[in-house]
mmCIF file of C-alpha atoms in Angstrom:
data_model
loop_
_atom_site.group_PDB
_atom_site.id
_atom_site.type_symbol
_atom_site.label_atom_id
_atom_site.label_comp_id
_atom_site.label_asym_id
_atom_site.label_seq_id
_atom_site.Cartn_x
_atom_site.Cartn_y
_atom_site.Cartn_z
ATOM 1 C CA UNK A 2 66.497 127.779 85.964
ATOM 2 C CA UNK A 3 66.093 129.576 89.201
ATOM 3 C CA UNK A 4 68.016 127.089 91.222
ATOM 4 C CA UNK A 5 72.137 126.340 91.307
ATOM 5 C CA UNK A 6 73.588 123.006 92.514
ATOM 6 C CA UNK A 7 77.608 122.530 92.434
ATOM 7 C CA UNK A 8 78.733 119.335 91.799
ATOM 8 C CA UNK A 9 82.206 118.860 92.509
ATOM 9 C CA UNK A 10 83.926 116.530 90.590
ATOM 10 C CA UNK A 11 81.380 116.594 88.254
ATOM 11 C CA UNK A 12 83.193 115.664 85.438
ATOM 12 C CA UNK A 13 83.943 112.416 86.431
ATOM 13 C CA UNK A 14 82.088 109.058 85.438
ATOM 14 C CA UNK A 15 79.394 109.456 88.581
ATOM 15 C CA UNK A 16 79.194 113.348 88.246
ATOM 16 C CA UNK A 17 78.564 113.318 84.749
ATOM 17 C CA UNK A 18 75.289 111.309 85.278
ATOM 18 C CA UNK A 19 74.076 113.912 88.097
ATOM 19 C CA UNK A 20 75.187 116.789 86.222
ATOM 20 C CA UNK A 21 72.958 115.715 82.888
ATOM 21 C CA UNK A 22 70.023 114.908 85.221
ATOM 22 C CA UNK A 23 70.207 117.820 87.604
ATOM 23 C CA UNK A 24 70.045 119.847 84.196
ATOM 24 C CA UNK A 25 67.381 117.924 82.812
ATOM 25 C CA UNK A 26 65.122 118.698 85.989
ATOM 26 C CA UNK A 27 66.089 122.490 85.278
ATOM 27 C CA UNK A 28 68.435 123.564 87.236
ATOM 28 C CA UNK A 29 71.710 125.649 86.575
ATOM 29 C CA UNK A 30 74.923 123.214 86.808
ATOM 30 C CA UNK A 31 78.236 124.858 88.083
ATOM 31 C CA UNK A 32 80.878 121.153 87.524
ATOM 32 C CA UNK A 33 83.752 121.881 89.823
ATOM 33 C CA UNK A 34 86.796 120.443 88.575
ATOM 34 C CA UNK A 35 91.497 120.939 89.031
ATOM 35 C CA UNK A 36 91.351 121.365 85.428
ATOM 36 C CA UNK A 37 87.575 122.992 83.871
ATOM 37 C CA UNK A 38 89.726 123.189 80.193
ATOM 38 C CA UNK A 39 89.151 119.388 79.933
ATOM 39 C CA UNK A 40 85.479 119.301 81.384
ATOM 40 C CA UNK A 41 83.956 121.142 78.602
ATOM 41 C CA UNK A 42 81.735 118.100 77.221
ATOM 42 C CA UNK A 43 79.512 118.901 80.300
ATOM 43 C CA UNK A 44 77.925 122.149 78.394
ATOM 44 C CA UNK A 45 76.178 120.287 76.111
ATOM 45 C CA UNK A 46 74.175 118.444 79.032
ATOM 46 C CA UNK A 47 71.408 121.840 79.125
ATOM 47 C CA UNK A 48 70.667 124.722 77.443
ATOM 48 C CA UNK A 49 73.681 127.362 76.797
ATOM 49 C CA UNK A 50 74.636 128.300 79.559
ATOM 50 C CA UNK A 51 72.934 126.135 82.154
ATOM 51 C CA UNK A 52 76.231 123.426 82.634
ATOM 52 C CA UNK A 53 79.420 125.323 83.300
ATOM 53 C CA UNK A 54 82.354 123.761 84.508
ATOM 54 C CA UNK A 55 84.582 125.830 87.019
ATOM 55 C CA UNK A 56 87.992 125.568 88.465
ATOM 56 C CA UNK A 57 87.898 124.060 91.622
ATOM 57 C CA UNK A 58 90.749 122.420 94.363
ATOM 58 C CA UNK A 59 89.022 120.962 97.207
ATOM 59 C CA UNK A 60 92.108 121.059 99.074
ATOM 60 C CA UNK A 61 91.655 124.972 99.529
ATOM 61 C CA UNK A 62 88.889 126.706 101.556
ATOM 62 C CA UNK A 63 88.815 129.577 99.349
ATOM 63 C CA UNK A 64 88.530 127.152 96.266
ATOM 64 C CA UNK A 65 85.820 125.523 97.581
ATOM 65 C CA UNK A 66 83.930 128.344 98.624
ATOM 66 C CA UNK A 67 83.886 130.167 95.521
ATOM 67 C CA UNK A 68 82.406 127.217 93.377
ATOM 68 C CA UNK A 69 79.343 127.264 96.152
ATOM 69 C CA UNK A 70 78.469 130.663 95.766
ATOM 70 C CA UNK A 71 74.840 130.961 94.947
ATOM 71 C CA UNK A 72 74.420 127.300 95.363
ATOM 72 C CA UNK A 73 70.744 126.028 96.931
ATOM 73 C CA UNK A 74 72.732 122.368 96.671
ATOM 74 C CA UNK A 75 76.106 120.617 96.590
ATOM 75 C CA UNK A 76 77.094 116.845 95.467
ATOM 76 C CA UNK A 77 80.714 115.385 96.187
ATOM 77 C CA UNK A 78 81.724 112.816 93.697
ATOM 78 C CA UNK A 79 85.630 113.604 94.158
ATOM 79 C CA UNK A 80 86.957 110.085 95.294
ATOM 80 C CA UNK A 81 90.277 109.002 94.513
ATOM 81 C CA UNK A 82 92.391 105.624 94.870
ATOM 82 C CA UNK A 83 96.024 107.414 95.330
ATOM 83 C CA UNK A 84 97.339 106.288 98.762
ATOM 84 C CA UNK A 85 100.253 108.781 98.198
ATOM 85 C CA UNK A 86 100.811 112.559 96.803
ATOM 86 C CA UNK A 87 98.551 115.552 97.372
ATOM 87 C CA UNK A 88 95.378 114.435 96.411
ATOM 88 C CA UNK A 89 95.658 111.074 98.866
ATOM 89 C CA UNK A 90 93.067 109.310 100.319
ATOM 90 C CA UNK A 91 92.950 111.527 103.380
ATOM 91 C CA UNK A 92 93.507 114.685 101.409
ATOM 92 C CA UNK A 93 90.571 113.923 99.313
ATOM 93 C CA UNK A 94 88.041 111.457 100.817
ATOM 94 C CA UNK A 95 88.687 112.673 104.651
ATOM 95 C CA UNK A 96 89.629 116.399 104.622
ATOM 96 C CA UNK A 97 87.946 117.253 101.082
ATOM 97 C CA UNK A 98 84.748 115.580 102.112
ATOM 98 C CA UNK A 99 84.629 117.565 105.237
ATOM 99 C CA UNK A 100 85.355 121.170 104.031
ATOM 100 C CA UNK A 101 83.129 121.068 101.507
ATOM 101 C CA UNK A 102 80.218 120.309 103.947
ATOM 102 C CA UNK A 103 81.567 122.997 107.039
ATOM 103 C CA UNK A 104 82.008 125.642 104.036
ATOM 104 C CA UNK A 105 78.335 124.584 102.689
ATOM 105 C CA UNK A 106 77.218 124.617 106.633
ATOM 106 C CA UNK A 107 78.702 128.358 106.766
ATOM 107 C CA UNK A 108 77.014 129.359 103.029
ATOM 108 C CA UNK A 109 73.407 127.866 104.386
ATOM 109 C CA UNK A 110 73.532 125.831 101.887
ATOM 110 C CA UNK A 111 69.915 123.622 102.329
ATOM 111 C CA UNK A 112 70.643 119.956 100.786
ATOM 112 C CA UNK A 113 74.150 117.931 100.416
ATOM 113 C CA UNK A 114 75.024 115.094 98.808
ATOM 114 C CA UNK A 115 77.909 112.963 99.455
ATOM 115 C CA UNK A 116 79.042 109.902 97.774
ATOM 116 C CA UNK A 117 81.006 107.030 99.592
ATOM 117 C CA UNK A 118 81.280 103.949 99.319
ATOM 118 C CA UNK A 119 79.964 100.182 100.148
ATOM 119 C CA UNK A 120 82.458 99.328 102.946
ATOM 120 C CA UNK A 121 83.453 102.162 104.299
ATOM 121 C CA UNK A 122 84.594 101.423 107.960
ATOM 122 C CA UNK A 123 87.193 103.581 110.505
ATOM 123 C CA UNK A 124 87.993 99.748 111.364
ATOM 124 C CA UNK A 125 88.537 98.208 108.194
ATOM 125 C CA UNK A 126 91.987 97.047 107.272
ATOM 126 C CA UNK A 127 92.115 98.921 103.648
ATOM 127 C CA UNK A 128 92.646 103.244 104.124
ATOM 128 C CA UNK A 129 90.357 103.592 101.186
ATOM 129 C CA UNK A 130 87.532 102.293 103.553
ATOM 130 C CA UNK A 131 88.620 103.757 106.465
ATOM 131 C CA UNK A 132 89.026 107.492 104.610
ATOM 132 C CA UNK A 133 85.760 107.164 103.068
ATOM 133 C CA UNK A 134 83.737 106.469 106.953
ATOM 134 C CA UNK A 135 85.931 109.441 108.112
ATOM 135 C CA UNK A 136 84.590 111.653 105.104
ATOM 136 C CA UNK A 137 81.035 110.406 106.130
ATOM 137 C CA UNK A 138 81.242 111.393 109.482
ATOM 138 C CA UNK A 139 82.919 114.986 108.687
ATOM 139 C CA UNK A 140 80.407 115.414 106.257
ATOM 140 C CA UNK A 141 77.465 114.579 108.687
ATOM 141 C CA UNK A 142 79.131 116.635 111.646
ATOM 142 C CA UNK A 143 78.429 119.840 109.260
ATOM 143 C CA UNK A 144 75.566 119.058 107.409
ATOM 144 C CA UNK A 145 73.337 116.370 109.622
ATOM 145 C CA UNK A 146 70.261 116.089 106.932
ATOM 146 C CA UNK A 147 72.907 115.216 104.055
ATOM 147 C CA UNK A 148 72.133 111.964 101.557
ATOM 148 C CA UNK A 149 74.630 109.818 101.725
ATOM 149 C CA UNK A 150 75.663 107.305 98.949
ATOM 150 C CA UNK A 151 77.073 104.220 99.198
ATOM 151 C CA UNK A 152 76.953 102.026 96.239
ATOM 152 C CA UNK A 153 78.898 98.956 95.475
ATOM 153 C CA UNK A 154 80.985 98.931 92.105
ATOM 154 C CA UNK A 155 79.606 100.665 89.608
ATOM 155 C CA UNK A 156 79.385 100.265 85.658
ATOM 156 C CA UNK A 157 78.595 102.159 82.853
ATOM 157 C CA UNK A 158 79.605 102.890 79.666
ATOM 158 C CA UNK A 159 82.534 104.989 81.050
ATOM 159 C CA UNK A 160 83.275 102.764 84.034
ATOM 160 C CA UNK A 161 86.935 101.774 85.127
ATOM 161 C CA UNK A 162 85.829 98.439 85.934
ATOM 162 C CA UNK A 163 83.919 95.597 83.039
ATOM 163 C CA UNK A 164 85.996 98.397 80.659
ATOM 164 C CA UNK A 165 89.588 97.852 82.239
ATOM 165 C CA UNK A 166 89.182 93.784 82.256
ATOM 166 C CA UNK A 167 87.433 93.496 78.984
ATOM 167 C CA UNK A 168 90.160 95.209 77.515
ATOM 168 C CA UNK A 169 92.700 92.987 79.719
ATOM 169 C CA UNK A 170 91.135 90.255 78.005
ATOM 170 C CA UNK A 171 92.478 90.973 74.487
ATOM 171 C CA UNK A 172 95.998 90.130 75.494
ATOM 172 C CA UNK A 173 97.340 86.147 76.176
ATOM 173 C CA UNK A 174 94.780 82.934 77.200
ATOM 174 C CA UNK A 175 94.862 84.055 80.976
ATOM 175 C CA UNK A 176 93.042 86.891 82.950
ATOM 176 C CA UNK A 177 94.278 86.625 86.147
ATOM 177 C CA UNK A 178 92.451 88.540 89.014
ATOM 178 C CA UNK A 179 92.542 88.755 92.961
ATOM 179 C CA UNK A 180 89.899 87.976 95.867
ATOM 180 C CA UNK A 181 87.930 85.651 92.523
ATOM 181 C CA UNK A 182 85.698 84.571 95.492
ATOM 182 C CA UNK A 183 84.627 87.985 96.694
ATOM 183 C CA UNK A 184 81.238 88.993 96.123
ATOM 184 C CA UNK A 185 80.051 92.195 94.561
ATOM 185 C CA UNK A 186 76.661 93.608 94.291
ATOM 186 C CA UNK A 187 77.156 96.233 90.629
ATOM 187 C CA UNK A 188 74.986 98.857 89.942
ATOM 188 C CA UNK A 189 74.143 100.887 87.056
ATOM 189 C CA UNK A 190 75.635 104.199 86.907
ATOM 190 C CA UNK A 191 72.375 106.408 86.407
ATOM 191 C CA UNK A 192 70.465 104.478 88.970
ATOM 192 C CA UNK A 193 73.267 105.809 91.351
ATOM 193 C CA UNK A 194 72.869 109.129 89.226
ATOM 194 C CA UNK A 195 68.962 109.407 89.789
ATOM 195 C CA UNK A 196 69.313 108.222 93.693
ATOM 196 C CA UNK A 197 71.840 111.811 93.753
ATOM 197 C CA UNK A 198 68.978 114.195 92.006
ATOM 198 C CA UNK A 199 66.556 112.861 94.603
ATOM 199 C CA UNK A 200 68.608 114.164 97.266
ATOM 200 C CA UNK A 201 69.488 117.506 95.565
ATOM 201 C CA UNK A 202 65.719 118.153 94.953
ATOM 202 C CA UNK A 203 64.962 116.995 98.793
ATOM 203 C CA UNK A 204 62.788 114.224 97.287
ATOM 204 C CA UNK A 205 64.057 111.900 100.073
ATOM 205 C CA UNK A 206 65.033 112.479 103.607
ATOM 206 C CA UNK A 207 68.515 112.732 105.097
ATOM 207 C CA UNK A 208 70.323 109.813 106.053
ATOM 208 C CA UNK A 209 72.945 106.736 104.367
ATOM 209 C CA UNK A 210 71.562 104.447 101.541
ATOM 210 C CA UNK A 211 73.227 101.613 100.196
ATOM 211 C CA UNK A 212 73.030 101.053 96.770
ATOM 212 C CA UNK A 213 73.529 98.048 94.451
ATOM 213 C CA UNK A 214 71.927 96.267 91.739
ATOM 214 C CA UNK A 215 69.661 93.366 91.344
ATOM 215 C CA UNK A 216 72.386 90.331 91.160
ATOM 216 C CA UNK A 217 74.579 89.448 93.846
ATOM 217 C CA UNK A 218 78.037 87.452 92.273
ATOM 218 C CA UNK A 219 81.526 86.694 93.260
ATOM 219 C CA UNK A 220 84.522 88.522 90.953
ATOM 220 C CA UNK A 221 85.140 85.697 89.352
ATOM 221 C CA UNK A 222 81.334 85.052 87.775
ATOM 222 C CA UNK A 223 81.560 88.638 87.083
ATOM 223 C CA UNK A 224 84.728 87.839 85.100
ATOM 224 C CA UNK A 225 82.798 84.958 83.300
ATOM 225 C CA UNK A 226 79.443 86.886 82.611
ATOM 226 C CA UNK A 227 81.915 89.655 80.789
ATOM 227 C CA UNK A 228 83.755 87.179 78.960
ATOM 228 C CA UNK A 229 80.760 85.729 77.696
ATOM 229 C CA UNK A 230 79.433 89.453 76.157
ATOM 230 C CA UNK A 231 82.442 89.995 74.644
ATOM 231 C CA UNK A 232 82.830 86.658 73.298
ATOM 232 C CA UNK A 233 85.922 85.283 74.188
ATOM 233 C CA UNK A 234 87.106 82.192 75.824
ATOM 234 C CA UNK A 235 89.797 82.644 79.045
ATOM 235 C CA UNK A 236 91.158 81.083 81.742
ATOM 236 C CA UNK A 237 90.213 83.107 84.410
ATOM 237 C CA UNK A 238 93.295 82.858 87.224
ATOM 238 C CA UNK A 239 92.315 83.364 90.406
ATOM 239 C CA UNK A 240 95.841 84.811 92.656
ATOM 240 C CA UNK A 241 96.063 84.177 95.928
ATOM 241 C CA UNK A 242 96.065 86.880 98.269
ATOM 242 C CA UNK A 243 99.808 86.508 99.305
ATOM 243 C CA UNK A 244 100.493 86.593 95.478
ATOM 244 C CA UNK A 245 98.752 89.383 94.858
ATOM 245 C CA UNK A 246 99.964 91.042 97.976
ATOM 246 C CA UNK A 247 103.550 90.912 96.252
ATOM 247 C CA UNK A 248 102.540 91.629 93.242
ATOM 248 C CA UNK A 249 100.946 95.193 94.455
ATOM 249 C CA UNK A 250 103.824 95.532 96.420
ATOM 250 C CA UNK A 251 106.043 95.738 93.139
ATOM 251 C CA UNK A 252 103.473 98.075 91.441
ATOM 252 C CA UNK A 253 103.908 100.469 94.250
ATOM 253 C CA UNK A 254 107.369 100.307 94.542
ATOM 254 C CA UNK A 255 107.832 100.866 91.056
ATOM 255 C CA UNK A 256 105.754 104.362 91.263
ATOM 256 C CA UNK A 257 107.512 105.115 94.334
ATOM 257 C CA UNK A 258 110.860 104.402 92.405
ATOM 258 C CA UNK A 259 110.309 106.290 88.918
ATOM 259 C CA UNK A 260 108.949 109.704 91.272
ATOM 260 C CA UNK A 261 105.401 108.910 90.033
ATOM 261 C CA UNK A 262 106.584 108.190 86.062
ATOM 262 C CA UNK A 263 104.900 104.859 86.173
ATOM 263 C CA UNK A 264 101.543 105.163 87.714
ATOM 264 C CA UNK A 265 100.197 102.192 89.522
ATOM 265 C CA UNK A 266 96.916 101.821 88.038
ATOM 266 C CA UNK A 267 97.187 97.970 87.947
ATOM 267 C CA UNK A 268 96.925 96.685 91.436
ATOM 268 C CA UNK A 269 97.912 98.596 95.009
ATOM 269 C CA UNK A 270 98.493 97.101 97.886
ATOM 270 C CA UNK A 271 95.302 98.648 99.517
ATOM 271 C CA UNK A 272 92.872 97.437 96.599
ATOM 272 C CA UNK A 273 93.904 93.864 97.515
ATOM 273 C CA UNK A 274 93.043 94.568 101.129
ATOM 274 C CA UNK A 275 89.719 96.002 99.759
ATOM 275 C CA UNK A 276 89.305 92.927 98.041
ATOM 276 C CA UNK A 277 89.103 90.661 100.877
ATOM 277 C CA UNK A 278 85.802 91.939 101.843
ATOM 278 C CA UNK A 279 82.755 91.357 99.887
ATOM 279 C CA UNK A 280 81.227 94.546 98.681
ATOM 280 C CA UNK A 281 77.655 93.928 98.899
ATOM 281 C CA UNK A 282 74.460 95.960 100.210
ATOM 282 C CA UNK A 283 74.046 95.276 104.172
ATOM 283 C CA UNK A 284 70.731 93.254 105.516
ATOM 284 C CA UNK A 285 69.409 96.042 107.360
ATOM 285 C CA UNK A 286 70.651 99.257 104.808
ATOM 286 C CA UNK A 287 68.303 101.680 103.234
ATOM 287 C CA UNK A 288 68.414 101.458 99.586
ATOM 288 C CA UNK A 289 66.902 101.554 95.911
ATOM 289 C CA UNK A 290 63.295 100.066 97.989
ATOM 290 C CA UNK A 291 63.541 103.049 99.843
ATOM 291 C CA UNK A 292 64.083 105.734 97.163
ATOM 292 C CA UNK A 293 61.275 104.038 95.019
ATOM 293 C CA UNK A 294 64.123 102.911 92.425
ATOM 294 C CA UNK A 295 64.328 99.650 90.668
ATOM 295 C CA UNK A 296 68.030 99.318 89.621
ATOM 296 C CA UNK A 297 68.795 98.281 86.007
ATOM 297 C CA UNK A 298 70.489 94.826 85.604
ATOM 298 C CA UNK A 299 73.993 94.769 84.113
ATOM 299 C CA UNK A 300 73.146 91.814 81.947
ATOM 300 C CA UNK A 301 70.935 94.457 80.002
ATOM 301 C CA UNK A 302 73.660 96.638 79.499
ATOM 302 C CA UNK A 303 76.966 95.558 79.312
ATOM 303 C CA UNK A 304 76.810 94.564 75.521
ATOM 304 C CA UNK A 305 75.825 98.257 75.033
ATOM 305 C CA UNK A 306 79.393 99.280 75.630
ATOM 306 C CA UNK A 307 81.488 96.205 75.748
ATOM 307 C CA UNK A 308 80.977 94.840 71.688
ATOM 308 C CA UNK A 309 84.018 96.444 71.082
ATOM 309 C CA UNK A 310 86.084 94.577 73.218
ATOM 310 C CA UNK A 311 84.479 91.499 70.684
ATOM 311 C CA UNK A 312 87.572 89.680 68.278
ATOM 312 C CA UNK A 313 85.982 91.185 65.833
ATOM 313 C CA UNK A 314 83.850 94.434 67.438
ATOM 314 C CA UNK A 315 80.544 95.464 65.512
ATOM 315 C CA UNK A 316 81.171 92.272 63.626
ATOM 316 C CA UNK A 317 80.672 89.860 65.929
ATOM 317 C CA UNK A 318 76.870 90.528 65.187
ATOM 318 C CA UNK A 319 76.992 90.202 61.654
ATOM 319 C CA UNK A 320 78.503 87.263 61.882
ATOM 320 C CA UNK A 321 76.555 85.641 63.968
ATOM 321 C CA UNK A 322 73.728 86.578 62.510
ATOM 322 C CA UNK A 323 74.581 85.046 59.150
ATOM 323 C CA UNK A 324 75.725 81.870 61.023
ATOM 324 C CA UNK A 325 71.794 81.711 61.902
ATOM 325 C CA UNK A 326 70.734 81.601 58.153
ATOM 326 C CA UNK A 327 69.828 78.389 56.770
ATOM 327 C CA UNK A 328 71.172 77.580 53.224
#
């Protein structure tokens, strides 16, 4: 366990992948994380001692810095969808991006990897996009050979995504959703996970890979393959984009008004811009082909972690089961 890597923000749902696979391929883990107390399930990922989670603010140099001491590699998984506040798009996905890879340039640090996002575009209409191109390009202005990763939406066991609808789902006949006809392209957590611990190890050459799964579908059949895991019949209620436009606009306000009480994790005004465009792999993007991985197919995953979202969780099974038996 000669080698270091530093994974900032790798206590999240991406950086927890890369962190258990960078230790798995032996190296020594430092997780940089605002608040290392609450990132203590990492250790367990290696031997004692191998997966240590440090305090970490990627809005100071210094900060920064002293997580990369010693470090052969560094990974950026911080991301955030707060438009407003200290850790703001630009704060985090723009400026963050960007110090980390001058401050790895000044360490000689040899490999970096970044991940962005499908989409991300100085010219697109939404500031997550547009923070997450501007992150790209700081990052490749300081460290030209980096890997850069953009996958589409991502699921998992942990994910914010299958996990926040499913359990929308539980509540009233409706699920109503925005941009229903927007296509998405998911992709399995750990596929994004191993694509990262190829670039750490220098496995595959610099440059930006797009990455999404198998299946190609709009929100809405999304919406209908979940429905069908979890076993439970909804109208799904597509709002129009003026509708929903309002509708974030209230959300926001409301955080705006209480001095952050009420945090708008529902629907902001920039993820309904984001959702006008589809969020798919590009024609002519390097991807999974590239890095010689086949992605996993959510269809052979999502009960995994979704049964519990079921009317009547591990018991759906049972039940269906014995509605197979023949008298």
């Amino acid at each position: 366990m000669s080698k270091l890597v530093t994974i900032y923000g790798g206590s999240g749902f991406v950086g927890r992948y890369i962190a258990r696979r960078m230790a798995k391929e032996g190296w020594r883990v430092r997780v940089a994380v605002r608040r290392p107390n609450e990132a203590i399930f990492v250790r367990p990922y290696g031997a004692v001692g191998q997966v240590e989670p440090v305090l970490c603010n990627i809005r100071d140099d210094a900060s920064v810095r002293a997580a990369m001491q010693g470090a052969e590699a560094v990974v950026n998984c911080v991301g955030t969808f707060d438009a407003k506040g200290k850790n703001n798009f630009d704060a985090i996905q723009h400026e963050g991006a960007e110090r980390i890879a001058r401050i790895a340039a000044d360490e000689g640090v040899a490999r970096m990897v970044h991940i962005s996002a499908i989409g991300a575009d100085k010219e697109a209409e939404s500031q997550y996009a547009q923070t997450k191109a501007l992150g790209e390009e700081g990052v490749l202005e300081h460290m030209p050979g980096a890997v850069i990763l953009r996958p589409s939406v991502i699921f998992g066991s942990e994910d914010g995504f299958y996990n926040r609808f499913a359990s929308m789902s539980r509540f009233g006949p409706i699920l109503a959703i925005a941009g229903g006809d927007t296509r998405f392209q998911p992709v399995y957590v750990d596929d994004v996970a191993k694509a990262a611990a190829m670039g750490v190890t220098g496995a595959v050459k610099g440059g930006i890979y797009e990455l999404g799964g198998p299946a190609v579908a709009t929100f809405r059949a999304l919406m209908k393959e979940m429905l069908g895991v979890i076993r439970r019949r909804k109208l799904i209620l597509n709002l129009p984009f003026p509708v929903a436009g309002m509708m974030a606009w209230g959300f926001d306000l409301a955080q705006t008004l209480t001095l952050g009480l009420f945090h708008n994790s529902i629907l902001t005004r920039d993820q309904v811009k984001s959702l006008k465009s589809d969020n798919v792999v590009s024609e002519d993007a390097a991807g999974f082909a590239e890095l010689g991985i086949t992605p996993v197919d959510a269809k052979a995953i999502l009960p995994d972690y979704l049964w519990r979202f079921r009317p009547t969780g591990q018991y759906d099974a049972i039940k269906e089961s014995a509605g197979n038996l023949k008298a």
